[in-house]
């Protein structure tokens, strides 16, 4: 059953102590992470309005390849047609709404398993049994509802809004800052997918929370040589920064040397970025880690963490062995975070939690908290 977002008073957002400057601010009260009403607002005002990072183009590389998924309950398909063009559309039959595809795979089209309506790889209706007798029925005006689709550096973004912000404008600042990474020339060496028992905002806040690294990640990230991290606000909800940090490997050394196009930047080259609402990047001299956060429920989030390396590295004889060790460390870091964000979420549902003061190291967290409040207020 749909939850009414109007049950939440707008005035409550303006009075929160998180609205103060970070040196006087407190964290948010628990209901903003646990409430069904807040989650409903975030669905309608953020995730069904904004460009959302979904997948890599290499996951739908060949004509006929397709992926299906749900965004906060809304089913959709991304497919590549015979000419190589990508399209996104609702996974909802134009007849009675049955899903016309499941999972992922390769197909020549999609067929509703209920009444046999058939669609091509662009979502156009190409067959509807016995509908020729329906007065005024025009198959050319009947199709799977199209969604917005944009591609940046090998990443697929989707948009559910009928009148979305132009993708070129949405991505412009991000592209100016990170195009030099040439992620379109990288491939996924490892993909770590899991679900965590917490609200999606706790995931994205955790990934810009540098205050916790030396404590929680003392034996992993915290053990690597690093400097203070400062992230610049490129525009509301979009953060970026560059800083010295040892490569993300147990020995603090590059696995395969620098990315060819980053040669000369120094082996401790590193940085990070957040593209709201759900994409975050962590870059090193030889690879880029990209986290995609996918809201499932108020207290449930799917995380997909991609490890991207230059395609030219994949032919090395030692590639798979080194990637296996690298993936093990990445998984360990995520598992360290898992217990903490789950504990945070449990606190959000207890009457005993009172929001504490922020540390000045939590500036990026403070920014994202206030950006997301602005979106739903």
mmCIF file of C-alpha atoms in Angstrom:
data_model
loop_
_atom_site.group_PDB
_atom_site.id
_atom_site.type_symbol
_atom_site.label_atom_id
_atom_site.label_comp_id
_atom_site.label_asym_id
_atom_site.label_seq_id
_atom_site.Cartn_x
_atom_site.Cartn_y
_atom_site.Cartn_z
ATOM 1 C CA UNK A 1 0.000 0.000 0.000
ATOM 2 C CA UNK A 2 1.313 3.443 -0.905
ATOM 3 C CA UNK A 3 2.282 5.688 1.988
ATOM 4 C CA UNK A 4 1.003 9.271 1.995
ATOM 5 C CA UNK A 5 3.947 11.657 2.032
ATOM 6 C CA UNK A 6 1.688 14.559 3.062
ATOM 7 C CA UNK A 7 1.494 13.200 6.615
ATOM 8 C CA UNK A 8 4.807 14.930 7.352
ATOM 9 C CA UNK A 9 4.730 18.634 8.335
ATOM 10 C CA UNK A 10 7.048 20.789 6.202
ATOM 11 C CA UNK A 11 7.844 23.080 9.135
ATOM 12 C CA UNK A 12 9.636 20.242 10.918
ATOM 13 C CA UNK A 13 12.493 20.332 8.410
ATOM 14 C CA UNK A 14 13.315 24.013 8.931
ATOM 15 C CA UNK A 15 13.646 23.665 12.703
ATOM 16 C CA UNK A 16 16.197 20.852 12.729
ATOM 17 C CA UNK A 17 19.529 21.608 14.395
ATOM 18 C CA UNK A 18 21.276 19.976 11.426
ATOM 19 C CA UNK A 19 20.372 23.183 9.559
ATOM 20 C CA UNK A 20 22.930 25.142 11.586
ATOM 21 C CA UNK A 21 26.530 25.591 10.363
ATOM 22 C CA UNK A 22 28.518 22.413 10.891
ATOM 23 C CA UNK A 23 30.387 23.773 13.933
ATOM 24 C CA UNK A 24 27.022 24.255 15.691
ATOM 25 C CA UNK A 25 25.001 21.483 14.073
ATOM 26 C CA UNK A 26 23.595 18.241 15.385
ATOM 27 C CA UNK A 27 22.819 15.075 13.478
ATOM 28 C CA UNK A 28 19.287 14.256 12.345
ATOM 29 C CA UNK A 29 16.578 12.693 14.492
ATOM 30 C CA UNK A 30 15.829 9.064 13.789
ATOM 31 C CA UNK A 31 12.481 9.441 12.039
ATOM 32 C CA UNK A 32 14.229 10.934 9.003
ATOM 33 C CA UNK A 33 15.917 7.569 8.469
ATOM 34 C CA UNK A 34 13.154 5.226 9.655
ATOM 35 C CA UNK A 35 9.863 6.820 8.589
ATOM 36 C CA UNK A 36 7.752 5.379 5.762
ATOM 37 C CA UNK A 37 6.454 8.915 5.116
ATOM 38 C CA UNK A 38 9.969 10.300 4.642
ATOM 39 C CA UNK A 39 10.841 7.367 2.362
ATOM 40 C CA UNK A 40 7.730 8.107 0.278
ATOM 41 C CA UNK A 41 8.809 11.735 -0.096
ATOM 42 C CA UNK A 42 12.294 10.684 -1.127
ATOM 43 C CA UNK A 43 10.814 8.393 -3.754
ATOM 44 C CA UNK A 44 8.582 11.034 -5.343
ATOM 45 C CA UNK A 45 10.807 14.102 -4.900
ATOM 46 C CA UNK A 46 14.276 12.612 -5.403
ATOM 47 C CA UNK A 47 14.461 9.168 -6.992
ATOM 48 C CA UNK A 48 11.561 9.532 -9.431
ATOM 49 C CA UNK A 49 12.686 13.071 -10.343
ATOM 50 C CA UNK A 50 16.480 12.854 -10.609
ATOM 51 C CA UNK A 51 18.929 11.067 -12.868
ATOM 52 C CA UNK A 52 19.859 7.869 -11.025
ATOM 53 C CA UNK A 53 23.014 5.848 -11.666
ATOM 54 C CA UNK A 54 22.053 2.293 -12.608
ATOM 55 C CA UNK A 55 24.678 0.113 -14.332
ATOM 56 C CA UNK A 56 27.657 -0.115 -16.690
ATOM 57 C CA UNK A 57 27.181 -0.192 -20.459
ATOM 58 C CA UNK A 58 29.354 -3.325 -20.540
ATOM 59 C CA UNK A 59 26.529 -5.114 -18.709
ATOM 60 C CA UNK A 60 24.356 -4.648 -21.814
ATOM 61 C CA UNK A 61 27.137 -4.796 -24.384
ATOM 62 C CA UNK A 62 25.531 -6.760 -27.240
ATOM 63 C CA UNK A 63 22.345 -6.222 -29.282
ATOM 64 C CA UNK A 64 19.505 -7.920 -27.423
ATOM 65 C CA UNK A 65 21.157 -7.662 -23.994
ATOM 66 C CA UNK A 66 18.820 -6.418 -21.285
ATOM 67 C CA UNK A 67 18.664 -5.787 -17.533
ATOM 68 C CA UNK A 68 15.584 -5.526 -15.326
ATOM 69 C CA UNK A 69 15.277 -3.978 -11.898
ATOM 70 C CA UNK A 70 12.995 -2.017 -9.579
ATOM 71 C CA UNK A 71 13.599 1.437 -8.177
ATOM 72 C CA UNK A 72 11.645 1.780 -4.938
ATOM 73 C CA UNK A 73 9.008 -0.565 -6.353
ATOM 74 C CA UNK A 74 8.941 0.815 -9.913
ATOM 75 C CA UNK A 75 9.890 -1.939 -12.440
ATOM 76 C CA UNK A 76 11.944 -1.081 -15.522
ATOM 77 C CA UNK A 77 14.037 -2.532 -18.340
ATOM 78 C CA UNK A 78 17.235 -1.286 -19.960
ATOM 79 C CA UNK A 79 17.907 -2.940 -23.322
ATOM 80 C CA UNK A 80 20.187 -2.613 -26.339
ATOM 81 C CA UNK A 81 18.425 -2.896 -29.703
ATOM 82 C CA UNK A 82 19.619 -4.451 -32.964
ATOM 83 C CA UNK A 83 21.241 -1.175 -34.041
ATOM 84 C CA UNK A 84 23.168 -0.908 -30.764
ATOM 85 C CA UNK A 85 21.059 1.860 -29.205
ATOM 86 C CA UNK A 86 20.205 1.724 -25.503
ATOM 87 C CA UNK A 87 16.695 2.412 -24.227
ATOM 88 C CA UNK A 88 14.950 2.357 -20.863
ATOM 89 C CA UNK A 89 11.249 1.745 -20.369
ATOM 90 C CA UNK A 90 8.742 0.565 -17.793
ATOM 91 C CA UNK A 91 8.496 -3.180 -17.251
ATOM 92 C CA UNK A 92 4.712 -2.869 -17.213
ATOM 93 C CA UNK A 93 2.647 -4.309 -20.059
ATOM 94 C CA UNK A 94 0.504 -1.661 -21.753
ATOM 95 C CA UNK A 95 -2.489 -4.016 -21.504
ATOM 96 C CA UNK A 96 -2.897 -4.969 -17.826
ATOM 97 C CA UNK A 97 0.493 -4.230 -16.313
ATOM 98 C CA UNK A 98 2.185 -7.621 -16.058
ATOM 99 C CA UNK A 99 5.993 -7.547 -16.172
ATOM 100 C CA UNK A 100 7.208 -8.581 -19.626
ATOM 101 C CA UNK A 101 10.763 -9.536 -18.593
ATOM 102 C CA UNK A 102 12.642 -10.815 -15.563
ATOM 103 C CA UNK A 103 16.289 -10.950 -14.575
ATOM 104 C CA UNK A 104 18.883 -10.247 -17.249
ATOM 105 C CA UNK A 105 19.759 -11.870 -20.541
ATOM 106 C CA UNK A 106 19.615 -11.569 -24.305
ATOM 107 C CA UNK A 107 16.391 -11.478 -26.305
ATOM 108 C CA UNK A 108 14.932 -10.403 -29.635
ATOM 109 C CA UNK A 109 12.032 -8.724 -27.845
ATOM 110 C CA UNK A 110 9.705 -9.036 -24.872
ATOM 111 C CA UNK A 111 6.415 -10.891 -24.564
ATOM 112 C CA UNK A 112 3.797 -10.571 -21.859
ATOM 113 C CA UNK A 113 3.263 -14.033 -20.337
ATOM 114 C CA UNK A 114 -0.397 -13.250 -19.551
ATOM 115 C CA UNK A 115 -2.052 -12.309 -22.868
ATOM 116 C CA UNK A 116 0.843 -12.485 -25.311
ATOM 117 C CA UNK A 117 1.342 -8.818 -26.161
ATOM 118 C CA UNK A 118 4.791 -8.493 -27.745
ATOM 119 C CA UNK A 119 7.274 -5.602 -27.734
ATOM 120 C CA UNK A 120 10.538 -4.917 -29.535
ATOM 121 C CA UNK A 121 13.826 -4.011 -27.855
ATOM 122 C CA UNK A 122 12.857 -0.325 -27.830
ATOM 123 C CA UNK A 123 9.570 -1.053 -26.034
ATOM 124 C CA UNK A 124 7.308 -0.615 -29.075
ATOM 125 C CA UNK A 125 4.255 -2.861 -29.399
ATOM 126 C CA UNK A 126 4.694 -5.299 -32.308
ATOM 127 C CA UNK A 127 1.925 -7.793 -31.594
ATOM 128 C CA UNK A 128 -1.364 -7.933 -29.667
ATOM 129 C CA UNK A 129 -3.516 -11.039 -30.256
ATOM 130 C CA UNK A 130 -7.139 -10.366 -31.303
ATOM 131 C CA UNK A 131 -6.846 -6.617 -30.694
ATOM 132 C CA UNK A 132 -7.702 -5.937 -34.345
ATOM 133 C CA UNK A 133 -11.355 -6.183 -33.355
ATOM 134 C CA UNK A 134 -11.036 -3.493 -30.662
ATOM 135 C CA UNK A 135 -12.598 -0.316 -32.052
ATOM 136 C CA UNK A 136 -10.087 2.537 -32.342
ATOM 137 C CA UNK A 137 -7.143 0.505 -31.058
ATOM 138 C CA UNK A 138 -3.924 1.859 -32.595
ATOM 139 C CA UNK A 139 -0.864 -0.317 -31.884
ATOM 140 C CA UNK A 140 1.431 2.511 -32.986
ATOM 141 C CA UNK A 141 0.192 4.568 -30.027
ATOM 142 C CA UNK A 142 0.632 1.744 -27.541
ATOM 143 C CA UNK A 143 4.027 0.852 -26.059
ATOM 144 C CA UNK A 144 5.955 0.279 -22.840
ATOM 145 C CA UNK A 145 6.301 3.671 -21.186
ATOM 146 C CA UNK A 146 9.692 5.163 -22.116
ATOM 147 C CA UNK A 147 12.052 6.422 -19.423
ATOM 148 C CA UNK A 148 14.952 8.842 -19.688
ATOM 149 C CA UNK A 149 18.362 7.303 -20.343
ATOM 150 C CA UNK A 150 21.772 8.971 -20.356
ATOM 151 C CA UNK A 151 25.316 7.622 -20.580
ATOM 152 C CA UNK A 152 28.426 9.124 -19.010
ATOM 153 C CA UNK A 153 31.858 7.467 -19.257
ATOM 154 C CA UNK A 154 30.397 3.985 -19.533
ATOM 155 C CA UNK A 155 27.733 4.535 -16.862
ATOM 156 C CA UNK A 156 23.994 4.245 -17.537
ATOM 157 C CA UNK A 157 21.668 6.696 -15.805
ATOM 158 C CA UNK A 158 17.869 6.495 -15.861
ATOM 159 C CA UNK A 159 15.146 9.023 -15.100
ATOM 160 C CA UNK A 160 11.453 8.411 -14.384
ATOM 161 C CA UNK A 161 10.340 12.049 -14.693
ATOM 162 C CA UNK A 162 8.256 12.754 -17.841
ATOM 163 C CA UNK A 163 10.036 16.128 -18.131
ATOM 164 C CA UNK A 164 13.524 15.560 -16.691
ATOM 165 C CA UNK A 165 16.397 17.970 -16.389
ATOM 166 C CA UNK A 166 18.498 17.577 -19.563
ATOM 167 C CA UNK A 167 21.111 14.926 -18.890
ATOM 168 C CA UNK A 168 23.887 17.094 -20.351
ATOM 169 C CA UNK A 169 23.143 19.807 -17.801
ATOM 170 C CA UNK A 170 22.848 17.336 -14.924
ATOM 171 C CA UNK A 171 26.237 15.767 -15.658
ATOM 172 C CA UNK A 172 28.181 18.872 -16.767
ATOM 173 C CA UNK A 173 30.025 19.762 -13.523
ATOM 174 C CA UNK A 174 30.758 16.113 -12.786
ATOM 175 C CA UNK A 175 32.114 15.597 -16.285
ATOM 176 C CA UNK A 176 34.333 18.683 -16.121
ATOM 177 C CA UNK A 177 35.824 17.367 -12.883
ATOM 178 C CA UNK A 178 36.205 13.660 -13.626
ATOM 179 C CA UNK A 179 36.306 13.171 -17.421
ATOM 180 C CA UNK A 180 40.114 12.837 -17.219
ATOM 181 C CA UNK A 181 39.642 9.453 -15.489
ATOM 182 C CA UNK A 182 38.421 7.996 -18.809
ATOM 183 C CA UNK A 183 36.127 5.464 -17.165
ATOM 184 C CA UNK A 184 34.802 4.595 -20.626
ATOM 185 C CA UNK A 185 38.231 3.003 -21.195
ATOM 186 C CA UNK A 186 37.941 0.933 -18.013
ATOM 187 C CA UNK A 187 36.166 -2.340 -17.322
ATOM 188 C CA UNK A 188 34.715 -3.957 -14.236
ATOM 189 C CA UNK A 189 37.325 -6.223 -12.667
ATOM 190 C CA UNK A 190 35.109 -7.035 -9.689
ATOM 191 C CA UNK A 191 31.572 -6.178 -8.599
ATOM 192 C CA UNK A 192 30.636 -6.574 -4.945
ATOM 193 C CA UNK A 193 26.867 -6.539 -4.452
ATOM 194 C CA UNK A 194 25.141 -6.799 -1.100
ATOM 195 C CA UNK A 195 22.186 -5.494 0.883
ATOM 196 C CA UNK A 196 22.573 -3.723 4.205
ATOM 197 C CA UNK A 197 20.013 -3.148 6.932
ATOM 198 C CA UNK A 198 19.943 0.631 6.865
ATOM 199 C CA UNK A 199 18.437 3.628 5.133
ATOM 200 C CA UNK A 200 20.046 4.682 1.840
ATOM 201 C CA UNK A 201 21.101 8.053 3.312
ATOM 202 C CA UNK A 202 23.219 6.316 5.948
ATOM 203 C CA UNK A 203 25.078 4.552 3.125
ATOM 204 C CA UNK A 204 25.924 7.717 1.190
ATOM 205 C CA UNK A 205 26.708 9.639 4.385
ATOM 206 C CA UNK A 206 29.002 6.849 5.565
ATOM 207 C CA UNK A 207 30.999 7.023 2.336
ATOM 208 C CA UNK A 208 31.803 10.718 2.902
ATOM 209 C CA UNK A 209 32.368 10.314 6.650
ATOM 210 C CA UNK A 210 36.150 10.537 6.992
ATOM 211 C CA UNK A 211 35.805 10.917 10.773
ATOM 212 C CA UNK A 212 35.304 7.155 11.249
ATOM 213 C CA UNK A 213 38.132 5.810 9.082
ATOM 214 C CA UNK A 214 40.950 5.725 11.653
ATOM 215 C CA UNK A 215 38.702 3.986 14.177
ATOM 216 C CA UNK A 216 36.496 1.527 12.293
ATOM 217 C CA UNK A 217 38.923 0.881 9.433
ATOM 218 C CA UNK A 218 42.133 0.987 11.491
ATOM 219 C CA UNK A 219 43.445 -2.233 9.936
ATOM 220 C CA UNK A 220 42.352 -1.526 6.342
ATOM 221 C CA UNK A 221 41.845 2.015 5.043
ATOM 222 C CA UNK A 222 43.170 3.563 8.238
ATOM 223 C CA UNK A 223 46.437 1.646 7.907
ATOM 224 C CA UNK A 224 47.235 3.266 4.548
ATOM 225 C CA UNK A 225 49.194 6.488 4.293
ATOM 226 C CA UNK A 226 46.786 9.366 3.744
ATOM 227 C CA UNK A 227 46.322 13.087 4.286
ATOM 228 C CA UNK A 228 43.401 15.198 5.443
ATOM 229 C CA UNK A 229 40.445 15.043 3.065
ATOM 230 C CA UNK A 230 38.518 18.079 1.908
ATOM 231 C CA UNK A 231 35.685 17.826 -0.596
ATOM 232 C CA UNK A 232 34.545 20.808 -2.669
ATOM 233 C CA UNK A 233 30.867 21.434 -3.387
ATOM 234 C CA UNK A 234 30.662 21.543 -7.197
ATOM 235 C CA UNK A 235 26.949 22.264 -6.952
ATOM 236 C CA UNK A 236 24.314 21.247 -4.376
ATOM 237 C CA UNK A 237 24.503 17.500 -3.850
ATOM 238 C CA UNK A 238 27.704 17.083 -5.873
ATOM 239 C CA UNK A 239 31.056 16.825 -4.057
ATOM 240 C CA UNK A 240 34.609 16.250 -5.278
ATOM 241 C CA UNK A 241 38.136 16.362 -3.920
ATOM 242 C CA UNK A 242 41.685 15.213 -4.630
ATOM 243 C CA UNK A 243 44.300 14.356 -2.011
ATOM 244 C CA UNK A 244 47.347 12.116 -1.434
ATOM 245 C CA UNK A 245 46.437 8.576 -0.362
ATOM 246 C CA UNK A 246 48.214 5.259 -0.738
ATOM 247 C CA UNK A 247 46.711 2.850 -3.302
ATOM 248 C CA UNK A 248 43.801 0.721 -2.103
ATOM 249 C CA UNK A 249 45.742 -2.493 -1.586
ATOM 250 C CA UNK A 250 46.912 -4.296 1.527
ATOM 251 C CA UNK A 251 50.551 -3.334 0.940
ATOM 252 C CA UNK A 252 49.741 0.233 -0.121
ATOM 253 C CA UNK A 253 51.329 -0.345 -3.541
ATOM 254 C CA UNK A 254 49.851 -0.087 -7.027
ATOM 255 C CA UNK A 255 48.753 -3.437 -8.457
ATOM 256 C CA UNK A 256 49.729 -2.789 -12.072
ATOM 257 C CA UNK A 257 51.235 0.674 -12.141
ATOM 258 C CA UNK A 258 49.411 3.923 -12.837
ATOM 259 C CA UNK A 259 46.533 4.166 -15.259
ATOM 260 C CA UNK A 260 48.306 5.067 -18.517
ATOM 261 C CA UNK A 261 46.480 8.399 -18.781
ATOM 262 C CA UNK A 262 47.342 9.322 -15.177
ATOM 263 C CA UNK A 263 51.094 8.876 -15.596
ATOM 264 C CA UNK A 264 52.992 11.696 -13.928
ATOM 265 C CA UNK A 265 50.426 12.392 -11.210
ATOM 266 C CA UNK A 266 52.268 10.448 -8.510
ATOM 267 C CA UNK A 267 51.498 7.030 -7.066
ATOM 268 C CA UNK A 268 49.673 8.577 -4.105
ATOM 269 C CA UNK A 269 47.166 10.322 -6.395
ATOM 270 C CA UNK A 270 43.683 9.849 -4.968
ATOM 271 C CA UNK A 271 40.300 11.492 -4.725
ATOM 272 C CA UNK A 272 36.584 11.054 -4.213
ATOM 273 C CA UNK A 273 33.270 12.316 -5.477
ATOM 274 C CA UNK A 274 29.553 12.097 -4.755
ATOM 275 C CA UNK A 275 26.918 12.585 -7.449
ATOM 276 C CA UNK A 276 23.559 12.691 -5.710
ATOM 277 C CA UNK A 277 21.428 10.855 -5.204
ATOM 278 C CA UNK A 278 23.220 7.505 -5.435
ATOM 279 C CA UNK A 279 26.657 7.490 -7.125
ATOM 280 C CA UNK A 280 29.967 7.797 -5.261
ATOM 281 C CA UNK A 281 33.520 7.379 -6.577
ATOM 282 C CA UNK A 282 36.833 6.693 -4.876
ATOM 283 C CA UNK A 283 39.816 7.045 -7.176
ATOM 284 C CA UNK A 284 43.369 5.812 -6.952
ATOM 285 C CA UNK A 285 46.317 5.738 -9.315
ATOM 286 C CA UNK A 286 45.425 2.364 -10.812
ATOM 287 C CA UNK A 287 41.667 1.990 -10.309
ATOM 288 C CA UNK A 288 38.374 3.663 -9.486
ATOM 289 C CA UNK A 289 35.840 2.276 -7.028
ATOM 290 C CA UNK A 290 32.235 3.266 -7.744
ATOM 291 C CA UNK A 291 29.416 2.689 -5.277
ATOM 292 C CA UNK A 292 25.806 2.677 -6.459
ATOM 293 C CA UNK A 293 23.259 2.851 -3.610
ATOM 294 C CA UNK A 294 19.786 1.491 -4.363
ATOM 295 C CA UNK A 295 16.971 2.142 -1.842
ATOM 296 C CA UNK A 296 14.911 -0.980 -1.149
ATOM 297 C CA UNK A 297 12.952 0.009 1.972
ATOM 298 C CA UNK A 298 13.334 2.623 4.721
ATOM 299 C CA UNK A 299 15.757 0.307 6.531
ATOM 300 C CA UNK A 300 17.166 -1.649 3.587
ATOM 301 C CA UNK A 301 19.633 -0.605 0.863
ATOM 302 C CA UNK A 302 21.394 -2.463 -1.917
ATOM 303 C CA UNK A 303 25.025 -1.517 -2.516
ATOM 304 C CA UNK A 304 26.843 -2.379 -5.728
ATOM 305 C CA UNK A 305 30.552 -1.574 -5.595
ATOM 306 C CA UNK A 306 32.364 -1.704 -8.930
ATOM 307 C CA UNK A 307 36.161 -1.982 -9.135
ATOM 308 C CA UNK A 308 37.158 -0.420 -12.464
ATOM 309 C CA UNK A 309 40.602 -0.893 -14.003
ATOM 310 C CA UNK A 310 41.932 0.183 -17.415
ATOM 311 C CA UNK A 311 41.036 -2.343 -20.086
ATOM 312 C CA UNK A 312 44.713 -2.588 -21.062
ATOM 313 C CA UNK A 313 45.475 -4.215 -17.680
ATOM 314 C CA UNK A 314 43.125 -7.164 -18.246
ATOM 315 C CA UNK A 315 45.516 -9.079 -20.502
ATOM 316 C CA UNK A 316 48.239 -9.386 -17.865
ATOM 317 C CA UNK A 317 49.079 -12.890 -16.682
ATOM 318 C CA UNK A 318 48.880 -11.870 -13.022
ATOM 319 C CA UNK A 319 45.671 -9.863 -13.399
ATOM 320 C CA UNK A 320 43.128 -12.295 -11.923
ATOM 321 C CA UNK A 321 45.253 -13.297 -8.928
ATOM 322 C CA UNK A 322 45.930 -9.693 -7.958
ATOM 323 C CA UNK A 323 42.291 -8.685 -8.470
ATOM 324 C CA UNK A 324 41.171 -11.519 -6.183
ATOM 325 C CA UNK A 325 43.335 -10.146 -3.353
ATOM 326 C CA UNK A 326 42.143 -6.602 -4.070
ATOM 327 C CA UNK A 327 38.487 -7.709 -4.049
ATOM 328 C CA UNK A 328 39.010 -9.403 -0.694
ATOM 329 C CA UNK A 329 40.194 -6.136 0.845
ATOM 330 C CA UNK A 330 37.297 -4.175 -0.664
ATOM 331 C CA UNK A 331 34.837 -6.727 0.723
ATOM 332 C CA UNK A 332 36.462 -6.492 4.154
ATOM 333 C CA UNK A 333 35.992 -2.708 4.206
ATOM 334 C CA UNK A 334 32.318 -3.025 3.245
ATOM 335 C CA UNK A 335 31.781 -5.683 5.893
ATOM 336 C CA UNK A 336 33.351 -3.388 8.495
ATOM 337 C CA UNK A 337 30.840 -0.714 7.503
ATOM 338 C CA UNK A 338 27.905 -3.136 7.392
ATOM 339 C CA UNK A 339 27.684 -3.674 11.147
ATOM 340 C CA UNK A 340 28.048 0.042 11.877
ATOM 341 C CA UNK A 341 25.332 1.264 9.507
ATOM 342 C CA UNK A 342 22.995 -1.475 10.739
ATOM 343 C CA UNK A 343 23.640 -0.325 14.310
ATOM 344 C CA UNK A 344 22.997 3.267 13.236
ATOM 345 C CA UNK A 345 19.677 2.209 11.728
ATOM 346 C CA UNK A 346 18.613 0.422 14.900
ATOM 347 C CA UNK A 347 19.357 3.621 16.813
ATOM 348 C CA UNK A 348 17.098 5.561 14.448
ATOM 349 C CA UNK A 349 14.135 3.483 15.632
ATOM 350 C CA UNK A 350 14.736 3.816 19.372
ATOM 351 C CA UNK A 351 13.410 6.507 21.679
ATOM 352 C CA UNK A 352 16.763 6.536 23.459
ATOM 353 C CA UNK A 353 18.614 8.200 20.570
ATOM 354 C CA UNK A 354 19.188 11.948 20.774
ATOM 355 C CA UNK A 355 21.149 13.487 17.876
ATOM 356 C CA UNK A 356 24.693 14.426 18.884
ATOM 357 C CA UNK A 357 26.885 17.332 17.814
ATOM 358 C CA UNK A 358 28.776 17.148 14.544
ATOM 359 C CA UNK A 359 32.558 17.182 14.228
ATOM 360 C CA UNK A 360 34.168 19.628 11.792
ATOM 361 C CA UNK A 361 35.434 16.551 9.885
ATOM 362 C CA UNK A 362 31.795 15.823 9.028
ATOM 363 C CA UNK A 363 31.414 18.732 6.617
ATOM 364 C CA UNK A 364 30.549 16.502 3.623
ATOM 365 C CA UNK A 365 28.007 14.607 5.752
ATOM 366 C CA UNK A 366 26.502 17.931 6.839
ATOM 367 C CA UNK A 367 26.215 19.049 3.216
ATOM 368 C CA UNK A 368 24.465 15.875 2.039
ATOM 369 C CA UNK A 369 22.108 15.900 5.016
ATOM 370 C CA UNK A 370 21.009 19.428 4.204
ATOM 371 C CA UNK A 371 20.851 18.845 0.458
ATOM 372 C CA UNK A 372 18.502 15.895 0.908
ATOM 373 C CA UNK A 373 16.421 17.835 3.439
ATOM 374 C CA UNK A 374 16.039 20.629 0.889
ATOM 375 C CA UNK A 375 14.782 18.116 -1.654
ATOM 376 C CA UNK A 376 11.972 16.781 0.521
ATOM 377 C CA UNK A 377 11.055 19.900 2.529
#
